[in-house]
CSV table of C-alpha atoms in Angstrom, one decimal:
chain,number,residue,atom,x,y,z
A,1,UNK,CA,67.9,87.0,80.3
A,2,UNK,CA,67.6,83.3,79.7
A,3,UNK,CA,67.5,81.5,83.0
A,4,UNK,CA,69.7,78.6,81.7
A,5,UNK,CA,72.6,81.1,80.6
A,6,UNK,CA,75.7,80.9,82.6
A,7,UNK,CA,79.2,82.1,82.1
A,8,UNK,CA,82.4,81.3,84.2
A,9,UNK,CA,85.7,82.1,83.9
A,10,UNK,CA,88.9,81.4,85.8
A,11,UNK,CA,91.9,83.1,85.2
A,12,UNK,CA,95.2,82.5,87.2
A,13,UNK,CA,98.8,83.4,86.6
A,14,UNK,CA,102.3,83.7,87.8
A,15,UNK,CA,103.7,87.3,87.6
A,16,UNK,CA,107.7,87.8,87.1
A,17,UNK,CA,108.8,91.3,87.6
A,18,UNK,CA,111.7,92.0,85.5
A,19,UNK,CA,111.2,95.8,86.7
A,20,UNK,CA,109.0,97.5,88.9
A,21,UNK,CA,107.1,98.5,85.9
A,22,UNK,CA,107.6,95.6,83.7
A,23,UNK,CA,106.4,92.0,84.2
A,24,UNK,CA,105.8,88.8,82.6
A,25,UNK,CA,103.0,86.4,83.2
A,26,UNK,CA,102.2,82.9,82.4
A,27,UNK,CA,98.7,81.7,82.9
A,28,UNK,CA,95.9,79.6,82.2
A,29,UNK,CA,92.1,80.3,81.7
A,30,UNK,CA,89.1,78.0,82.1
A,31,UNK,CA,85.9,79.7,80.4
A,32,UNK,CA,82.2,78.2,80.1
A,33,UNK,CA,79.9,80.4,78.1
A,34,UNK,CA,76.3,79.7,76.6
A,35,UNK,CA,72.9,78.8,77.4
A,36,UNK,CA,70.6,75.6,77.5
A,37,UNK,CA,72.4,72.7,75.1
A,38,UNK,CA,74.8,75.6,73.3
A,39,UNK,CA,77.2,75.9,76.4
A,40,UNK,CA,80.9,75.9,75.0
A,41,UNK,CA,83.9,75.3,77.4
A,42,UNK,CA,87.4,76.7,76.8
A,43,UNK,CA,90.8,76.0,78.0
A,44,UNK,CA,93.1,78.5,77.5
A,45,UNK,CA,97.0,78.9,78.1
A,46,UNK,CA,98.2,82.6,77.8
A,47,UNK,CA,101.5,84.7,78.2
A,48,UNK,CA,101.9,88.4,78.5
A,49,UNK,CA,104.4,91.3,78.8
A,50,UNK,CA,103.0,94.2,80.6
A,51,UNK,CA,104.7,97.6,80.7
A,52,UNK,CA,103.6,100.5,82.9
A,53,UNK,CA,105.3,103.7,82.4
A,54,UNK,CA,104.5,106.9,84.4
A,55,UNK,CA,105.1,110.5,83.1
A,56,UNK,CA,103.9,113.9,84.3
A,57,UNK,CA,101.6,112.2,86.8
A,58,UNK,CA,99.8,110.1,83.9
A,59,UNK,CA,99.9,106.6,84.6
A,60,UNK,CA,99.8,104.3,81.2
A,61,UNK,CA,99.6,100.3,80.6
A,62,UNK,CA,100.8,98.5,77.7
A,63,UNK,CA,99.8,95.0,77.8
A,64,UNK,CA,100.7,92.2,74.8
A,65,UNK,CA,99.0,88.9,75.6
A,66,UNK,CA,99.4,85.9,73.5
A,67,UNK,CA,96.6,82.7,74.0
A,68,UNK,CA,96.5,79.3,72.8
A,69,UNK,CA,92.6,78.1,72.9
A,70,UNK,CA,91.3,75.0,72.9
A,71,UNK,CA,87.6,75.6,72.4
A,72,UNK,CA,84.8,72.5,73.1
A,73,UNK,CA,81.8,73.1,70.9
A,74,UNK,CA,78.5,70.7,70.4
A,75,UNK,CA,80.3,70.1,67.1
A,76,UNK,CA,83.6,69.1,68.5
A,77,UNK,CA,87.1,70.9,69.6
A,78,UNK,CA,88.9,73.3,67.7
A,79,UNK,CA,92.5,75.1,68.6
A,80,UNK,CA,92.9,78.7,67.9
A,81,UNK,CA,95.9,81.2,68.7
A,82,UNK,CA,94.9,84.6,69.4
A,83,UNK,CA,96.8,87.8,70.2
A,84,UNK,CA,95.5,91.0,72.3
A,85,UNK,CA,97.0,94.2,72.8
A,86,UNK,CA,95.8,96.6,75.8
A,87,UNK,CA,96.5,100.0,76.3
A,88,UNK,CA,95.2,102.1,79.3
A,89,UNK,CA,95.8,105.6,80.6
A,90,UNK,CA,94.7,107.0,83.8
A,91,UNK,CA,94.4,111.0,83.7
A,92,UNK,CA,94.5,112.6,87.2
A,93,UNK,CA,91.6,114.8,87.9
A,94,UNK,CA,90.8,116.4,91.3
A,95,UNK,CA,92.9,114.9,94.4
A,96,UNK,CA,92.3,111.4,94.5
A,97,UNK,CA,90.0,111.1,91.4
A,98,UNK,CA,90.9,109.9,87.8
A,99,UNK,CA,89.6,109.5,84.3
A,100,UNK,CA,90.3,105.9,83.0
A,101,UNK,CA,90.6,105.2,79.1
A,102,UNK,CA,91.3,102.0,77.5
A,103,UNK,CA,91.2,100.1,74.4
A,104,UNK,CA,91.9,96.4,73.7
A,105,UNK,CA,91.9,94.7,70.3
A,106,UNK,CA,91.6,90.9,69.8
A,107,UNK,CA,93.3,89.4,66.6
A,108,UNK,CA,93.5,85.7,65.3
A,109,UNK,CA,96.5,84.3,63.9
A,110,UNK,CA,97.4,80.9,62.5
A,111,UNK,CA,96.0,78.2,60.2
A,112,UNK,CA,92.8,77.5,62.3
A,113,UNK,CA,91.9,81.2,62.9
A,114,UNK,CA,89.1,81.2,60.6
A,115,UNK,CA,88.2,83.4,58.0
A,116,UNK,CA,88.7,86.7,59.6
A,117,UNK,CA,91.7,88.1,61.7
A,118,UNK,CA,89.8,90.6,63.5
A,119,UNK,CA,87.8,89.1,66.5
A,120,UNK,CA,86.8,91.8,68.9
A,121,UNK,CA,87.5,95.2,70.4
A,122,UNK,CA,86.6,96.9,73.6
A,123,UNK,CA,86.7,100.6,74.4
A,124,UNK,CA,86.3,102.0,77.7
A,125,UNK,CA,85.8,104.9,79.5
A,126,UNK,CA,85.7,105.3,83.4
A,127,UNK,CA,86.1,107.8,86.6
A,128,UNK,CA,87.3,106.6,89.5
A,129,UNK,CA,88.6,107.3,92.8
A,130,UNK,CA,91.8,105.7,94.7
A,131,UNK,CA,91.9,104.9,98.3
A,132,UNK,CA,95.6,105.2,99.4
A,133,UNK,CA,96.9,101.7,100.3
A,134,UNK,CA,93.6,99.8,99.9
A,135,UNK,CA,93.1,100.3,96.2
A,136,UNK,CA,90.4,102.0,94.2
A,137,UNK,CA,87.0,101.8,92.4
A,138,UNK,CA,85.8,103.1,89.3
A,139,UNK,CA,82.6,103.1,87.3
A,140,UNK,CA,82.5,103.2,83.4
A,141,UNK,CA,81.1,102.3,80.1
A,142,UNK,CA,82.3,99.7,77.8
A,143,UNK,CA,81.5,99.3,74.1
A,144,UNK,CA,82.5,95.7,72.9
A,145,UNK,CA,82.6,95.2,69.1
A,146,UNK,CA,83.0,91.6,68.2
A,147,UNK,CA,82.6,88.8,65.5
A,148,UNK,CA,80.7,85.9,66.5
A,149,UNK,CA,82.3,82.6,65.9
A,150,UNK,CA,80.4,82.0,62.7
A,151,UNK,CA,82.2,84.8,61.3
A,152,UNK,CA,79.2,86.5,59.5
A,153,UNK,CA,77.6,88.1,62.5
A,154,UNK,CA,79.0,91.2,64.1
A,155,UNK,CA,77.7,92.1,68.0
A,156,UNK,CA,77.6,95.5,69.6
A,157,UNK,CA,77.6,95.4,73.1
A,158,UNK,CA,77.2,98.3,75.6
A,159,UNK,CA,78.2,97.2,79.1
A,160,UNK,CA,78.0,99.5,82.4
A,161,UNK,CA,81.2,98.4,84.7
A,162,UNK,CA,81.5,98.9,88.2
A,163,UNK,CA,84.9,97.6,89.7
A,164,UNK,CA,87.1,97.6,92.9
A,165,UNK,CA,90.8,96.8,92.4
A,166,UNK,CA,92.8,96.0,95.5
A,167,UNK,CA,96.2,98.1,95.7
A,168,UNK,CA,97.7,95.1,97.9
A,169,UNK,CA,99.9,92.5,95.9
A,170,UNK,CA,99.8,88.8,97.3
A,171,UNK,CA,103.6,88.4,95.4
A,172,UNK,CA,105.0,91.4,97.3
């Protein structure tokens, strides 16, 4: 890993709960990626709808996110639109354990999207444990397939993920 490499992501949002399992979000993101002299900064406005039905003990989540992206590069700035569709299901295992399966696809649209509509796909599988009102922990594997900004090179990334998600909500 290059010592000059850095990546930062700040993505706050405000939720509006239309129903307990349906909410809308308006957010902003600031992203910095790259290394050395090839650092890129992106400002992003985003809106999403998330629906979380539950049937037969299986938790599901559908999310559609629209992004308006202002990308700053060494060669100047550009504007792009992107839509993301995310699906996740958690299959109950033994007691408080579960298996998580998810997929998210990223598609560009609009005049400045470039040559390709397809931007990336993230497939993920995990095992996890719930800790009641505290939250949950999960360990998983993500395969990320993405088309680089030049539109010609496809990247294949294999990512180990360990995450803790708090069950507490600040809004409630």
